Amino acid sequence: MAESAELILDGKSITLPVIEGSEHEKAFDIGKLRDQTGYVTLDSGYKNTGATKSAITFLDGEEGILRYRGYPIEQLAEKSSFLEVAYLLIYGALPTEKEFTDFNHEITQHTLVHEDIRKILDGFPSSAHPMGILSSLICSLTAFYPKSIAPEISKEELDLNIVRLMAKISTIAAWSYKNSVGHPLIYPRNDLDYCANFLYMMFSFPTEKYEVNPIVVRALNKLLILHADHEQNCSTSTVRLVGSANASLYGSVSAGINALWGPLHGGANQEVIEMLESIEADGGDTSKWIDKAKDKNDSFRLMGFGHRVYKNFDPRATIIKKAADEVLQALGLQDSPLLKIAQELEQAALTDQYFIERKLYPNVDFYSGIIYKALGIPTEMFTVMFALGRLPGWIAQWKEMRENKEPIGRPRQIYTGELERDYKEISAR
């Protein structure tokens, strides 16, 4: 017999079916609640609301577990590549050798963007934020590929849209940076892999030869894998909600980019670096700032510590800390003042009872900001890097939502405004 729960409301018994996931997560199915009772549920911030059933990513915040399609994030970060993980998320299984070769080849062949993209880019002032440029240019792809906006498209057309988006976002992201600093745009190279190609477009110049450091490529590969999906976060939920209106993949992802742009979602690693720079400018005394963080009357808080979902250690943080150590060593930055400050803060969080009792451990944003800074990526590009990594997850979530034919998202509200009142002419107000 299927498990259920009983809700007693106004003396009437309402049966709520219990839904159980493959990892034994349980939820009350309230899909018929309003029809049966006239009531809705109120859950600001959706902290206790499951908006969908998904087979893509499993996250256990209490145990510090993250898996893509069943594969532990630790194994994928160590053994896989970003494009292989992208294929896994989007299509549900690790690719065969032929499938991966074809997928990689198709993406490589589509990294060029239409030359008119350059004209659109020229319309942005140099002060434009790279995230604003990225969102706009991704949405503009609907103009270059008008078939993409059709409510129903063939599997072949969808696969082509996926390849185009995966391929072109790295070019557009690099160009958004080049535009912001007034540097000449660099075209992609088909002889480089995905991560190396992006770094080449970001940092090379037409006037000189640029060699991509393989250690830096490996670190970037890990960073992108660790950010590839995180189930129903703000930007992913945005992509699914916009997509539920039958909006195109490009338009839905553009909306997700805008959600990620919000500092409460995608700006944490930038805030980490800004915090470290502030501490350095103040003399570098970390004990002073740790005391400020403990003072409940002080508005200062340590950025990059703790997580809304992970109540244990962020599993991604352990992986990325090792990558950060390797990159800083390889680039000769192991003695940098910012790193010293970061290490002292990290040590305090791992040994001080104040942080241990509150489980305020360093998270992925703490270490990713340090790596991006070491790579020479400016802070205003940090969220663009986040978007580059998160793209496969957005695509996979949008694709799953469409394949499951989920209804258009339309939350309810509890109205708290004025009661009905009569209109008054302006002379009588």
GROMACS .gro file of C-alpha atoms in nm:
model
  429
    1MET     CA    1   0.000   0.000   0.000
    2ALA     CA    2   0.132   0.342  -0.095
    3GLU     CA    3   0.238   0.561   0.196
    4SER     CA    4   0.029   0.869   0.269
    5ALA     CA    5  -0.022   1.139   0.530
    6GLU     CA    6  -0.344   1.269   0.678
    7LEU     CA    7  -0.421   1.639   0.710
    8ILE     CA    8  -0.706   1.735   0.943
    9LEU     CA    9  -0.851   2.069   0.839
   10ASP     CA   10  -1.176   2.215   0.974
   11GLY     CA   11  -1.268   1.870   1.099
   12LYS     CA   12  -1.223   1.716   0.754
   13SER     CA   13  -0.958   1.455   0.674
   14ILE     CA   14  -0.748   1.509   0.363
   15THR     CA   15  -0.516   1.237   0.234
   16LEU     CA   16  -0.180   1.357   0.105
   17PRO     CA   17   0.017   1.100  -0.100
   18VAL     CA   18   0.382   1.062   0.002
   19ILE     CA   19   0.636   1.071  -0.281
   20GLU     CA   20   0.969   0.896  -0.221
   21GLY     CA   21   1.281   0.958  -0.428
   22SER     CA   22   1.545   0.703  -0.522
   23GLU     CA   23   1.762   0.821  -0.229
   24HIS     CA   24   1.461   0.791   0.007
   25GLU     CA   25   1.385   1.162   0.026
   26LYS     CA   26   1.016   1.203   0.105
   27ALA     CA   27   0.765   1.471   0.016
   28PHE     CA   28   0.394   1.535   0.060
   29ASP     CA   29   0.216   1.565  -0.274
   30ILE     CA   30  -0.004   1.873  -0.236
   31GLY     CA   31  -0.099   1.896  -0.603
   32LYS     CA   32  -0.472   1.868  -0.522
   33LEU     CA   33  -0.466   2.060  -0.194
   34ARG     CA   34  -0.631   2.379  -0.321
   35ASP     CA   35  -0.900   2.191  -0.512
   36GLN     CA   36  -0.984   1.984  -0.204
   37THR     CA   37  -0.957   2.251   0.066
   38GLY     CA   38  -0.931   2.598  -0.086
   39TYR     CA   39  -0.598   2.638   0.094
   40VAL     CA   40  -0.249   2.687  -0.050
   41THR     CA   41   0.086   2.647   0.123
   42LEU     CA   42   0.313   2.942   0.203
   43ASP     CA   43   0.688   2.880   0.188
   44SER     CA   44   0.883   3.199   0.125
   45GLY     CA   45   1.215   3.118  -0.040
   46TYR     CA   46   1.096   2.763  -0.116
   47LYS     CA   47   1.306   2.621   0.170
   48ASN     CA   48   1.065   2.330   0.216
   49THR     CA   49   0.916   2.304  -0.131
   50GLY     CA   50   1.006   2.053  -0.399
   51ALA     CA   51   0.912   2.216  -0.730
   52THR     CA   52   0.985   1.911  -0.943
   53LYS     CA   53   1.104   1.552  -0.957
   54SER     CA   54   1.447   1.531  -1.121
   55ALA     CA   55   1.690   1.253  -1.210
   56ILE     CA   56   1.992   1.478  -1.269
   57THR     CA   57   2.166   1.575  -0.945
   58PHE     CA   58   2.147   1.439  -0.591
   59LEU     CA   59   2.252   1.663  -0.304
   60ASP     CA   60   2.253   1.570   0.065
   61GLY     CA   61   2.344   1.879   0.261
   62GLU     CA   62   2.355   1.704   0.598
   63GLU     CA   63   2.603   1.440   0.481
   64GLY     CA   64   2.796   1.659   0.235
   65ILE     CA   65   2.714   1.448  -0.071
   66LEU     CA   66   2.691   1.566  -0.433
   67ARG     CA   67   2.636   1.330  -0.725
   68TYR     CA   68   2.569   1.391  -1.095
   69ARG     CA   69   2.348   1.117  -1.242
   70GLY     CA   70   2.461   0.891  -0.955
   71TYR     CA   71   2.835   0.954  -0.993
   72PRO     CA   72   3.012   1.108  -0.689
   73ILE     CA   73   3.151   1.453  -0.760
   74GLU     CA   74   3.488   1.340  -0.620
   75GLN     CA   75   3.525   1.074  -0.891
   76LEU     CA   76   3.416   1.303  -1.172
   77ALA     CA   77   3.649   1.586  -1.069
   78GLU     CA   78   3.943   1.346  -1.047
   79LYS     CA   79   3.886   1.129  -1.354
   80SER     CA   80   3.656   1.307  -1.598
   81SER     CA   81   3.662   1.618  -1.816
   82PHE     CA   82   3.421   1.909  -1.829
   83LEU     CA   83   3.276   1.810  -2.167
   84GLU     CA   84   3.232   1.449  -2.057
   85VAL     CA   85   3.047   1.569  -1.746
   86ALA     CA   86   2.839   1.800  -1.966
   87TYR     CA   87   2.738   1.501  -2.181
   88LEU     CA   88   2.657   1.301  -1.867
   89LEU     CA   89   2.432   1.572  -1.724
   90ILE     CA   90   2.255   1.650  -2.051
   91TYR     CA   91   2.204   1.297  -2.183
   92GLY     CA   92   2.194   1.093  -1.863
   93ALA     CA   93   2.490   0.857  -1.913
   94LEU     CA   94   2.864   0.872  -1.956
   95PRO     CA   95   2.940   0.874  -2.329
   96THR     CA   96   3.103   0.590  -2.517
   97GLU     CA   97   3.432   0.672  -2.685
   98LYS     CA   98   3.254   0.740  -3.016
   99GLU     CA   99   2.980   0.948  -2.852
  100PHE     CA  100   3.236   1.161  -2.672
  101THR     CA  101   3.453   1.203  -2.981
  102ASP     CA  102   3.151   1.315  -3.184
  103PHE     CA  103   3.026   1.548  -2.907
  104ASN     CA  104   3.368   1.706  -2.863
  105HIS     CA  105   3.412   1.743  -3.240
  106GLU     CA  106   3.071   1.906  -3.285
  107ILE     CA  107   3.138   2.158  -3.010
  108THR     CA  108   3.482   2.239  -3.148
  109GLN     CA  109   3.333   2.300  -3.493
  110HIS     CA  110   3.071   2.544  -3.359
  111THR     CA  111   3.284   2.776  -3.143
  112LEU     CA  112   3.283   3.051  -3.406
  113VAL     CA  113   3.000   3.301  -3.372
  114HIS     CA  114   2.827   3.501  -3.645
  115GLU     CA  115   3.024   3.813  -3.735
  116ASP     CA  116   2.719   4.026  -3.658
  117ILE     CA  117   2.772   3.933  -3.291
  118ARG     CA  118   3.071   4.166  -3.307
  119LYS     CA  119   2.841   4.449  -3.417
  120ILE     CA  120   2.611   4.385  -3.120
  121LEU     CA  121   2.914   4.377  -2.892
  122ASP     CA  122   3.028   4.713  -3.030
  123GLY     CA  123   2.701   4.862  -2.904
  124PHE     CA  124   2.799   4.803  -2.542
  125PRO     CA  125   3.009   5.066  -2.365
  126SER     CA  126   3.338   4.946  -2.219
  127SER     CA  127   3.184   4.994  -1.874
  128ALA     CA  128   2.920   4.726  -1.940
  129HIS     CA  129   2.938   4.437  -1.696
  130PRO     CA  130   3.044   4.111  -1.865
  131MET     CA  131   2.738   3.932  -1.722
  132GLY     CA  132   2.506   4.182  -1.888
  133ILE     CA  133   2.687   4.130  -2.217
  134LEU     CA  134   2.679   3.751  -2.178
  135SER     CA  135   2.306   3.742  -2.107
  136SER     CA  136   2.226   3.973  -2.398
  137LEU     CA  137   2.441   3.790  -2.652
  138ILE     CA  138   2.315   3.446  -2.548
  139CYS     CA  139   1.958   3.570  -2.594
  140SER     CA  140   2.055   3.720  -2.931
  141LEU     CA  141   2.134   3.369  -3.060
  142THR     CA  142   1.759   3.327  -3.111
  143ALA     CA  143   1.786   3.586  -3.390
  144PHE     CA  144   2.063   3.394  -3.563
  145TYR     CA  145   1.890   3.057  -3.517
  146PRO     CA  146   1.517   3.138  -3.543
  147LYS     CA  147   1.414   2.771  -3.550
  148SER     CA  148   1.526   2.751  -3.187
  149ILE     CA  149   1.221   2.945  -3.065
  150ALA     CA  150   0.966   2.695  -3.200
  151PRO     CA  151   0.765   2.537  -2.913
  152GLU     CA  152   0.821   2.192  -3.062
  153ILE     CA  153   1.153   2.104  -3.224
  154SER     CA  154   1.301   1.777  -3.341
  155LYS     CA  155   1.562   1.586  -3.142
  156GLU     CA  156   1.819   1.669  -3.409
  157GLU     CA  157   1.742   2.041  -3.388
  158LEU     CA  158   1.757   2.031  -3.007
  159ASP     CA  159   2.092   1.853  -3.012
  160LEU     CA  160   2.223   2.118  -3.252
  161ASN     CA  161   2.099   2.397  -3.023
  162ILE     CA  162   2.275   2.230  -2.730
  163VAL     CA  163   2.602   2.200  -2.922
  164ARG     CA  164   2.581   2.560  -3.040
  165LEU     CA  165   2.520   2.689  -2.689
  166MET     CA  166   2.797   2.482  -2.530
  167ALA     CA  167   3.038   2.591  -2.804
  168LYS     CA  168   2.956   2.958  -2.839
  169ILE     CA  169   2.923   3.054  -2.473
  170SER     CA  170   3.300   3.023  -2.422
  171THR     CA  171   3.367   3.254  -2.717
  172ILE     CA  172   3.101   3.503  -2.606
  173ALA     CA  173   3.225   3.492  -2.245
  174ALA     CA  174   3.585   3.561  -2.349
  175TRP     CA  175   3.473   3.839  -2.582
  176SER     CA  176   3.267   4.000  -2.306
  177TYR     CA  177   3.588   4.031  -2.106
  178LYS     CA  178   3.795   4.156  -2.399
  179ASN     CA  179   3.531   4.420  -2.470
  180SER     CA  180   3.535   4.540  -2.109
  181VAL     CA  181   3.910   4.607  -2.117
  182GLY     CA  182   3.933   4.732  -2.476
  183HIS     CA  183   4.146   4.445  -2.602
  184PRO     CA  184   4.118   4.297  -2.953
  185LEU     CA  185   3.884   3.999  -2.982
  186ILE     CA  186   4.051   3.661  -3.023
  187TYR     CA  187   3.895   3.389  -3.237
  188PRO     CA  188   3.883   3.027  -3.114
  189ARG     CA  189   4.126   2.759  -3.227
  190ASN     CA  190   4.012   2.411  -3.325
  191ASP     CA  191   4.338   2.251  -3.213
  192LEU     CA  192   4.279   2.336  -2.846
  193ASP     CA  193   4.050   2.158  -2.602
  194TYR     CA  194   3.754   2.336  -2.443
  195CYS     CA  195   3.927   2.483  -2.136
  196ALA     CA  196   4.253   2.566  -2.314
  197ASN     CA  197   4.061   2.737  -2.593
  198PHE     CA  198   3.875   2.956  -2.346
  199LEU     CA  199   4.197   3.061  -2.172
  200TYR     CA  200   4.354   3.133  -2.511
  201MET     CA  201   4.064   3.361  -2.611
  202MET     CA  202   4.077   3.534  -2.271
  203PHE     CA  203   4.447   3.606  -2.238
  204SER     CA  204   4.621   3.593  -2.576
  205PHE     CA  205   4.701   3.885  -2.805
  206PRO     CA  206   4.742   3.889  -3.185
  207THR     CA  207   5.092   4.032  -3.143
  208GLU     CA  208   5.250   3.749  -2.946
  209LYS     CA  209   5.247   3.376  -2.893
  210TYR     CA  210   5.045   3.246  -2.599
  211GLU     CA  211   5.115   2.913  -2.432
  212VAL     CA  212   4.841   2.765  -2.216
  213ASN     CA  213   4.972   2.626  -1.886
  214PRO     CA  214   4.845   2.264  -1.854
  215ILE     CA  215   4.820   2.296  -1.473
  216VAL     CA  216   4.594   2.597  -1.518
  217VAL     CA  217   4.385   2.403  -1.771
  218ARG     CA  218   4.343   2.115  -1.525
  219ALA     CA  219   4.238   2.353  -1.248
  220LEU     CA  220   3.984   2.526  -1.472
  221ASN     CA  221   3.852   2.188  -1.583
  222LYS     CA  222   3.792   2.094  -1.217
  223LEU     CA  223   3.630   2.429  -1.140
  224LEU     CA  224   3.384   2.393  -1.426
  225ILE     CA  225   3.298   2.035  -1.328
  226LEU     CA  226   3.234   2.136  -0.966
  227HIS     CA  227   2.995   2.411  -1.078
  228ALA     CA  228   2.820   2.213  -1.353
  229ASP     CA  229   2.496   2.153  -1.160
  230HIS     CA  230   2.359   2.195  -0.809
  231GLU     CA  231   1.996   2.087  -0.846
  232GLN     CA  232   1.718   2.343  -0.789
  233ASN     CA  233   1.907   2.660  -0.702
  234CYS     CA  234   1.789   3.011  -0.794
  235SER     CA  235   1.927   3.027  -1.149
  236THR     CA  236   1.838   2.666  -1.234
  237SER     CA  237   1.484   2.717  -1.107
  238THR     CA  238   1.471   3.032  -1.321
  239VAL     CA  239   1.575   2.837  -1.631
  240ARG     CA  240   1.306   2.575  -1.563
  241LEU     CA  241   1.037   2.833  -1.483
  242VAL     CA  242   1.105   3.039  -1.796
  243GLY     CA  243   1.132   2.722  -2.002
  244SER     CA  244   0.796   2.601  -1.871
  245ALA     CA  245   0.637   2.881  -2.075
  246ASN     CA  246   0.783   2.710  -2.386
  247ALA     CA  247   1.058   2.972  -2.404
  248SER     CA  248   1.357   2.868  -2.612
  249LEU     CA  249   1.671   2.714  -2.467
  250TYR     CA  250   1.869   3.030  -2.545
  251GLY     CA  251   1.610   3.259  -2.388
  252SER     CA  252   1.576   3.040  -2.079
  253VAL     CA  253   1.952   3.022  -2.023
  254SER     CA  254   1.977   3.399  -2.071
  255ALA     CA  255   1.725   3.436  -1.787
  256GLY     CA  256   1.931   3.197  -1.575
  257ILE     CA  257   2.240   3.409  -1.634
  258ASN     CA  258   2.054   3.714  -1.504
  259ALA     CA  259   1.949   3.522  -1.191
  260LEU     CA  260   2.308   3.410  -1.137
  261TRP     CA  261   2.421   3.772  -1.171
  262GLY     CA  262   2.247   3.853  -0.844
  263PRO     CA  263   2.509   3.893  -0.569
  264LEU     CA  264   2.321   3.661  -0.333
  265HIS     CA  265   2.359   3.377  -0.583
  266GLY     CA  266   2.662   3.404  -0.808
  267GLY     CA  267   2.868   3.678  -0.650
  268ALA     CA  268   3.005   3.497  -0.345
  269ASN     CA  269   3.352   3.419  -0.482
  270GLN     CA  270   3.395   3.782  -0.587
  271GLU     CA  271   3.301   3.889  -0.234
  272VAL     CA  272   3.565   3.651  -0.095
  273ILE     CA  273   3.843   3.824  -0.288
  274GLU     CA  274   3.711   4.169  -0.198
  275MET     CA  275   3.707   4.063   0.170
  276LEU     CA  276   4.065   3.932   0.153
  277GLU     CA  277   4.179   4.255  -0.016
  278SER     CA  278   4.006   4.461   0.255
  279ILE     CA  279   4.181   4.263   0.528
  280GLU     CA  280   4.515   4.307   0.350
  281ALA     CA  281   4.457   4.682   0.313
  282ASP     CA  282   4.380   4.699   0.686
  283GLY     CA  283   4.717   4.548   0.773
  284GLY     CA  284   4.647   4.178   0.735
  285ASP     CA  285   4.558   4.105   1.099
  286THR     CA  286   4.311   3.818   1.053
  287SER     CA  287   4.244   3.779   1.428
  288LYS     CA  288   4.083   4.123   1.430
  289TRP     CA  289   3.845   4.026   1.151
  290ILE     CA  290   3.769   3.687   1.304
  291ASP     CA  291   3.667   3.868   1.624
  292LYS     CA  292   3.448   4.100   1.417
  293ALA     CA  293   3.280   3.798   1.257
  294LYS     CA  294   3.204   3.657   1.603
  295ASP     CA  295   3.060   3.986   1.731
  296LYS     CA  296   2.683   3.967   1.687
  297ASN     CA  297   2.666   4.347   1.699
  298ASP     CA  298   2.909   4.380   1.407
  299SER     CA  299   2.764   4.365   1.055
  300PHE     CA  300   3.081   4.205   0.915
  301ARG     CA  301   3.064   3.839   0.818
  302LEU     CA  302   3.323   3.610   0.668
  303MET     CA  303   3.251   3.544   0.302
  304GLY     CA  304   3.301   3.194   0.164
  305PHE     CA  305   3.215   3.012   0.488
  306GLY     CA  306   2.906   2.801   0.544
  307HIS     CA  307   2.638   2.714   0.291
  308ARG     CA  308   2.260   2.737   0.280
  309VAL     CA  309   2.228   2.372   0.174
  310TYR     CA  310   2.541   2.202   0.308
  311LYS     CA  311   2.520   2.165   0.686
  312ASN     CA  312   2.841   1.964   0.674
  313PHE     CA  313   3.159   2.036   0.476
  314ASP     CA  314   3.097   2.134   0.113
  315PRO     CA  315   3.227   1.827  -0.079
  316ARG     CA  316   3.342   2.052  -0.362
  317ALA     CA  317   3.561   2.255  -0.127
  318THR     CA  318   3.793   1.964  -0.048
  319ILE     CA  319   3.855   1.903  -0.418
  320ILE     CA  320   3.906   2.264  -0.510
  321LYS     CA  321   4.139   2.333  -0.216
  322LYS     CA  322   4.383   2.078  -0.357
  323ALA     CA  323   4.353   2.235  -0.703
  324ALA     CA  324   4.415   2.579  -0.553
  325ASP     CA  325   4.734   2.458  -0.383
  326GLU     CA  326   4.861   2.309  -0.712
  327VAL     CA  327   4.786   2.622  -0.915
  328LEU     CA  328   4.942   2.863  -0.666
  329GLN     CA  329   5.253   2.646  -0.643
  330ALA     CA  330   5.281   2.618  -1.022
  331LEU     CA  331   5.243   2.992  -1.071
  332GLY     CA  332   5.482   3.080  -0.789
  333LEU     CA  333   5.210   3.251  -0.586
  334GLN     CA  334   5.225   3.032  -0.276
  335ASP     CA  335   5.368   3.323  -0.074
  336SER     CA  336   5.114   3.584  -0.184
  337PRO     CA  337   4.968   3.801   0.096
  338LEU     CA  338   4.611   3.718  -0.005
  339LEU     CA  339   4.682   3.346   0.016
  340LYS     CA  340   4.839   3.387   0.360
  341ILE     CA  341   4.528   3.568   0.482
  342ALA     CA  342   4.303   3.304   0.327
  343GLN     CA  343   4.501   3.024   0.495
  344GLU     CA  344   4.477   3.192   0.835
  345LEU     CA  345   4.101   3.236   0.798
  346GLU     CA  346   4.067   2.876   0.684
  347GLN     CA  347   4.266   2.749   0.982
  348ALA     CA  348   4.053   2.954   1.221
  349ALA     CA  349   3.733   2.813   1.073
  350LEU     CA  350   3.860   2.456   1.108
  351THR     CA  351   3.988   2.491   1.468
  352ASP     CA  352   3.786   2.766   1.637
  353GLN     CA  353   3.487   2.627   1.831
  354TYR     CA  354   3.273   2.925   1.727
  355PHE     CA  355   3.291   2.818   1.362
  356ILE     CA  356   3.292   2.444   1.431
  357GLU     CA  357   2.973   2.460   1.641
  358ARG     CA  358   2.799   2.659   1.368
  359LYS     CA  359   2.948   2.440   1.094
  360LEU     CA  360   3.088   2.743   0.914
  361TYR     CA  361   3.339   2.555   0.700
  362PRO     CA  362   3.509   2.700   0.390
  363ASN     CA  363   3.292   2.640   0.084
  364VAL     CA  364   3.360   2.617  -0.289
  365ASP     CA  365   3.334   2.995  -0.332
  366PHE     CA  366   3.617   3.052  -0.084
  367TYR     CA  367   3.867   2.854  -0.290
  368SER     CA  368   3.735   2.927  -0.640
  369GLY     CA  369   3.785   3.299  -0.591
  370ILE     CA  370   4.148   3.237  -0.494
  371ILE     CA  371   4.207   3.027  -0.807
  372TYR     CA  372   4.042   3.277  -1.040
  373LYS     CA  373   4.249   3.555  -0.887
  374ALA     CA  374   4.566   3.348  -0.937
  375LEU     CA  375   4.476   3.284  -1.300
  376GLY     CA  376   4.453   3.656  -1.364
  377ILE     CA  377   4.077   3.654  -1.414
  378PRO     CA  378   3.936   3.989  -1.295
  379THR     CA  379   3.672   3.984  -1.023
  380GLU     CA  380   3.396   4.112  -1.252
  381MET     CA  381   3.446   3.795  -1.460
  382PHE     CA  382   3.404   3.554  -1.167
  383THR     CA  383   3.029   3.519  -1.217
  384VAL     CA  384   3.081   3.468  -1.591
  385MET     CA  385   3.308   3.176  -1.503
  386PHE     CA  386   3.032   3.041  -1.279
  387ALA     CA  387   2.788   3.063  -1.572
  388LEU     CA  388   3.033   2.888  -1.804
  389GLY     CA  389   3.050   2.596  -1.563
  390ARG     CA  390   2.679   2.589  -1.479
  391LEU     CA  391   2.565   2.580  -1.843
  392PRO     CA  392   2.547   2.197  -1.876
  393GLY     CA  393   2.326   2.182  -1.569
  394TRP     CA  394   2.095   2.451  -1.702
  395ILE     CA  395   2.067   2.269  -2.034
  396ALA     CA  396   2.003   1.934  -1.864
  397GLN     CA  397   1.737   2.080  -1.635
  398TRP     CA  398   1.563   2.262  -1.921
  399LYS     CA  399   1.572   1.948  -2.135
  400GLU     CA  400   1.433   1.730  -1.855
  401MET     CA  401   1.154   1.980  -1.786
  402ARG     CA  402   1.050   1.985  -2.153
  403GLU     CA  403   1.073   1.608  -2.196
  404ASN     CA  404   0.857   1.553  -1.887
  405LYS     CA  405   0.602   1.801  -2.030
  406GLU     CA  406   0.585   1.987  -1.701
  407PRO     CA  407   0.308   2.249  -1.679
  408ILE     CA  408   0.382   2.620  -1.689
  409GLY     CA  409   0.508   2.741  -1.352
  410ARG     CA  410   0.255   2.964  -1.178
  411PRO     CA  411   0.301   3.006  -0.800
  412ARG     CA  412   0.017   3.131  -0.580
  413GLN     CA  413   0.036   3.413  -0.327
  414ILE     CA  414  -0.129   3.530  -0.008
  415TYR     CA  415  -0.260   3.879  -0.080
  416THR     CA  416  -0.192   4.129   0.202
  417GLY     CA  417  -0.294   4.454   0.029
  418GLU     CA  418  -0.591   4.689   0.058
  419LEU     CA  419  -0.948   4.562   0.056
  420GLU     CA  420  -1.180   4.675  -0.223
  421ARG     CA  421  -1.222   5.053  -0.239
  422ASP     CA  422  -1.379   5.303  -0.475
  423TYR     CA  423  -1.186   5.518  -0.718
  424LYS     CA  424  -1.170   5.891  -0.632
  425GLU     CA  425  -1.126   6.170  -0.883
  426ILE     CA  426  -0.791   6.344  -0.851
  427SER     CA  427  -0.954   6.662  -0.720
  428ALA     CA  428  -1.100   6.469  -0.426
  429ARG     CA  429  -0.777   6.301  -0.313
   0.00000   0.00000   0.00000
